[in-house]
Short mmCIF file of C-alpha atoms in Angstrom, two decimals:
data_model
loop_
_atom_site.label_atom_id
_atom_site.label_comp_id
_atom_site.label_asym_id
_atom_site.label_seq_id
_atom_site.Cartn_x
_atom_site.Cartn_y
_atom_site.Cartn_z
CA MET A 1 114.52 80.46 152.55
CA SER A 2 111.03 81.76 152.30
CA THR A 3 109.37 84.32 150.12
CA LEU A 4 106.50 86.15 151.76
CA LEU A 5 103.70 87.51 149.58
CA ILE A 6 101.81 90.41 151.16
CA ALA A 7 98.39 91.15 149.68
CA GLY A 8 97.56 94.75 150.52
CA SER A 9 94.12 94.95 148.96
CA PRO A 10 91.04 95.46 151.14
CA SER A 11 89.11 93.21 148.71
CA GLU A 12 89.20 89.43 148.84
CA ARG A 13 89.58 89.19 145.04
CA SER A 14 91.33 91.97 143.22
CA ARG A 15 93.63 92.79 140.35
CA SER A 16 96.55 93.31 142.73
CA ALA A 17 95.88 89.85 144.20
CA ALA A 18 95.93 88.47 140.64
CA LEU A 19 99.43 89.92 140.17
CA LEU A 20 100.50 88.34 143.44
CA ASP A 21 99.05 84.97 142.37
CA ALA A 22 100.93 85.18 139.07
CA VAL A 23 104.19 85.81 140.92
CA ALA A 24 103.44 82.96 143.35
CA GLN A 25 102.95 80.55 140.44
CA ARG A 26 106.23 81.61 138.86
CA LEU A 27 108.15 81.30 142.13
CA THR A 28 106.66 77.90 142.96
CA VAL A 29 107.60 76.53 139.53
CA ARG A 30 111.18 77.65 140.24
CA GLY A 31 111.24 75.81 143.58
CA ALA A 32 110.83 78.74 145.97
CA LEU A 33 108.96 78.31 149.24
CA VAL A 34 106.06 80.76 149.27
CA ASP A 35 104.06 82.00 152.24
CA ARG A 36 101.31 84.62 152.18
CA ILE A 37 99.70 87.32 154.29
CA HIS A 38 96.34 88.82 153.34
CA VAL A 39 96.33 92.04 155.34
CA ARG A 40 92.53 92.18 155.04
CA ASP A 41 92.33 88.93 157.06
CA LEU A 42 94.15 90.38 160.06
CA SER A 43 92.09 91.72 162.93
CA PRO A 44 90.80 95.15 161.78
CA GLN A 45 90.54 96.40 165.34
CA ALA A 46 94.09 95.28 166.16
CA LEU A 47 95.38 96.95 162.99
CA LEU A 48 93.67 100.26 163.68
CA LEU A 49 94.56 100.30 167.37
CA ALA A 50 98.18 99.24 166.65
CA ASP A 51 97.76 96.21 168.93
CA THR A 52 100.98 94.39 168.09
CA HIS A 53 100.26 91.83 170.82
CA HIS A 54 97.14 90.58 169.06
CA ARG A 55 97.71 87.06 167.78
CA SER A 56 97.01 87.79 164.09
CA ILE A 57 99.31 90.83 164.12
CA SER A 58 102.17 89.17 166.00
CA GLN A 59 102.03 86.16 163.67
CA ALA A 60 102.13 88.40 160.59
CA VAL A 61 105.06 90.41 161.99
CA ALA A 62 106.88 87.12 162.71
CA GLN A 63 106.29 86.00 159.11
CA VAL A 64 107.89 89.21 157.88
CA ALA A 65 110.86 88.66 160.21
CA GLN A 66 111.42 85.12 158.95
CA ALA A 67 111.20 85.91 155.24
CA ARG A 68 114.25 86.80 153.20
CA VAL A 69 112.23 88.08 150.25
CA LEU A 70 108.92 89.96 150.22
CA VAL A 71 106.56 90.59 147.34
CA VAL A 72 104.17 93.40 148.25
CA SER A 73 101.06 93.96 146.15
CA THR A 74 98.60 96.83 146.44
CA PRO A 75 95.93 98.67 144.53
CA VAL A 76 96.56 102.38 144.05
CA TYR A 77 93.89 104.70 145.44
CA LYS A 78 94.20 108.48 145.11
CA ALA A 79 97.83 108.20 143.94
CA ALA A 80 98.95 106.12 146.95
CA TYR A 81 99.05 102.50 148.07
CA SER A 82 96.11 101.11 150.04
CA GLY A 83 95.33 102.27 153.57
CA VAL A 84 95.12 98.65 154.72
CA LEU A 85 98.71 98.09 153.64
CA LYS A 86 99.79 101.40 155.21
CA VAL A 87 98.33 100.43 158.59
CA PHE A 88 100.13 97.07 158.47
CA LEU A 89 103.48 98.57 157.45
CA ASP A 90 103.14 101.08 160.29
CA LEU A 91 103.01 98.21 162.80
CA LEU A 92 106.30 96.69 161.66
CA PRO A 93 109.44 97.45 163.66
CA GLN A 94 111.67 100.14 162.12
CA THR A 95 114.21 97.55 160.92
CA ALA A 96 111.67 94.89 159.87
CA LEU A 97 112.94 94.74 156.28
CA GLN A 98 116.64 94.99 157.09
CA GLY A 99 118.62 92.67 154.83
CA LYS A 100 115.54 91.74 152.78
CA THR A 101 114.78 92.10 149.09
CA VAL A 102 111.37 93.47 148.13
CA LEU A 103 109.45 93.29 144.85
CA PRO A 104 106.60 95.85 144.81
CA LEU A 105 103.51 95.29 142.63
CA ALA A 106 100.59 97.65 142.09
CA THR A 107 97.43 98.04 140.05
CA GLY A 108 95.44 101.14 139.23
CA GLY A 109 92.76 102.53 136.99
CA SER A 110 95.14 104.31 134.65
CA PRO A 111 98.85 104.66 133.87
CA HIS A 112 98.80 108.06 135.59
CA HIS A 113 99.18 106.38 138.99
CA MET A 114 102.20 104.23 138.19
CA LEU A 115 104.57 106.57 140.01
CA ALA A 116 102.84 105.66 143.29
CA LEU A 117 105.23 102.69 143.41
CA ASP A 118 108.29 104.95 143.38
CA TYR A 119 107.00 108.01 145.22
CA ALA A 120 104.65 106.49 147.80
CA LEU A 121 105.52 102.83 148.47
CA ARG A 122 109.28 102.71 147.85
CA PRO A 123 110.18 105.36 150.49
CA VAL A 124 108.26 103.43 153.17
CA LEU A 125 109.98 100.16 152.21
CA GLN A 126 113.35 101.93 152.34
CA SER A 127 112.57 103.45 155.73
CA LEU A 128 111.95 99.92 157.04
CA GLY A 129 115.50 98.99 156.03
CA ALA A 130 114.98 96.94 152.85
CA LYS A 131 118.35 95.89 151.46
CA HIS A 132 117.24 95.89 147.85
CA ILE A 133 113.98 97.05 146.29
CA LEU A 134 113.57 95.65 142.80
CA PRO A 135 111.93 97.67 140.03
CA GLY A 136 108.19 97.41 140.59
CA VAL A 137 105.52 96.15 138.22
CA TYR A 138 102.45 98.33 137.71
CA ALA A 139 99.36 97.17 135.81
CA THR A 140 96.27 99.08 134.77
CA ASP A 141 92.75 97.71 134.91
CA ALA A 142 92.96 97.10 131.15
CA GLN A 143 96.03 94.88 131.66
CA VAL A 144 94.40 92.65 134.30
CA THR A 145 90.97 91.81 132.99
CA VAL A 146 87.99 89.99 134.45
CA THR A 147 86.64 86.90 132.70
CA PRO A 148 82.87 86.25 132.45
CA GLU A 149 83.32 83.72 135.29
CA GLY A 150 84.72 86.48 137.52
CA ALA A 151 88.38 85.39 137.47
CA TYR A 152 91.20 87.82 136.79
CA THR A 153 93.52 87.32 133.82
CA VAL A 154 96.94 88.93 133.56
CA GLY A 155 97.62 90.34 130.09
CA ARG A 156 100.55 89.19 127.99
CA ASP A 157 102.61 92.37 128.45
CA ILE A 158 102.24 92.26 132.23
CA ALA A 159 102.96 88.50 132.24
CA THR A 160 106.24 89.22 130.44
CA ARG A 161 107.15 91.92 132.98
CA LEU A 162 106.31 89.54 135.83
CA ASP A 163 108.52 86.87 134.21
CA ASP A 164 111.39 89.38 134.11
CA ALA A 165 110.78 90.49 137.70
CA VAL A 166 110.69 86.92 139.04
CA ASN A 167 113.78 86.02 137.01
CA LEU A 168 115.63 88.97 138.53
CA LEU A 169 114.38 88.04 141.99
CA VAL A 170 115.52 84.43 141.64
CA THR A 171 118.91 85.11 140.05
CA GLU A 172 119.90 87.99 142.34
CA THR A 173 118.38 86.88 145.61
CA LEU A 174 117.16 83.32 145.83
CA ARG A 175 120.14 81.67 144.15
CA PRO A 176 123.71 82.64 144.93
CA SER A 177 125.76 83.66 141.94
CA PRO A 178 128.67 81.37 140.96
CA ALA A 179 131.06 84.02 142.34
CA GLN A 180 129.27 83.93 145.71
CA ALA A 181 129.16 80.14 145.76
CA THR A 182 132.95 79.84 145.27
CA ARG A 183 133.96 82.78 147.45
CA PHE A 184 136.54 81.98 150.12
CA ALA A 185 136.00 82.85 153.76
CA PRO A 186 137.86 85.99 154.87
CA VAL A 187 141.27 85.44 156.42
CA PRO A 188 142.20 87.64 159.41
CA PHE A 189 145.36 89.67 158.81
CA SER A 190 147.04 88.06 161.84
CA GLN A 191 146.94 84.70 160.02
CA VAL A 192 148.49 85.96 156.79
CA ARG A 193 151.99 84.53 156.22
CA CYS A 194 154.20 85.53 153.39
CA SER A 195 157.80 84.85 152.46
CA VAL A 196 160.13 86.49 150.01
#
C-alpha cells in the first residue's frame, strides 16, 4: 500500500512543502511506503494544455491511481488553493480518488484563510470520488517559520496536529482495525443451512 504526497506549491521550498515533509517523516517512522509528486516539476506546457499523454502527466496520474492514500499540500492564495494544484487536479479522471483517503494540508499568511481547506479544496476532492477526506491541517506563516539557514521549522502546535492527523490516517486507513482483521467472508444465502 502506498501513500502519495502531492506538493501543490509553485515554489521549490515552501511552508506547505515543510508540512508535507513533516507528514512524510511521521509516516515513514510508522512503516508506510511514501511516494511523492511535486506538481511544479511536471511539464508546465503539458499541464496548461491538458496534455494527459505527456510522459510526466501520465506518470503522475498513474501514481495517483496506484495510491490508496493521498496527502495533498498547498499554499493558500486569495482564499483558494494554488493554481498549480488546480491545473493538476483538473487533469485527473473524474473517479481518480474513488476509494481513496485524503489528508489535506494548507498554509497561508493568516488564520483568515483556513476555510479554504473546507470551502475550496474539499469540494474538488469530493468531486473526484474520495472515499474519506480527513480533517485538514492549516498552518499560518507564524506557525511554520524560517531558520537563519533558510530551512522551514514546523511549530509545536502544528506538529501536534500533524501527529494527530497521521495517527488518524494510520489507524483508520493504513492498518485494518481488529474487527476488520477478524471479519468472516460473506456467506451467500443459498449456502445457509439451518435445522430446528
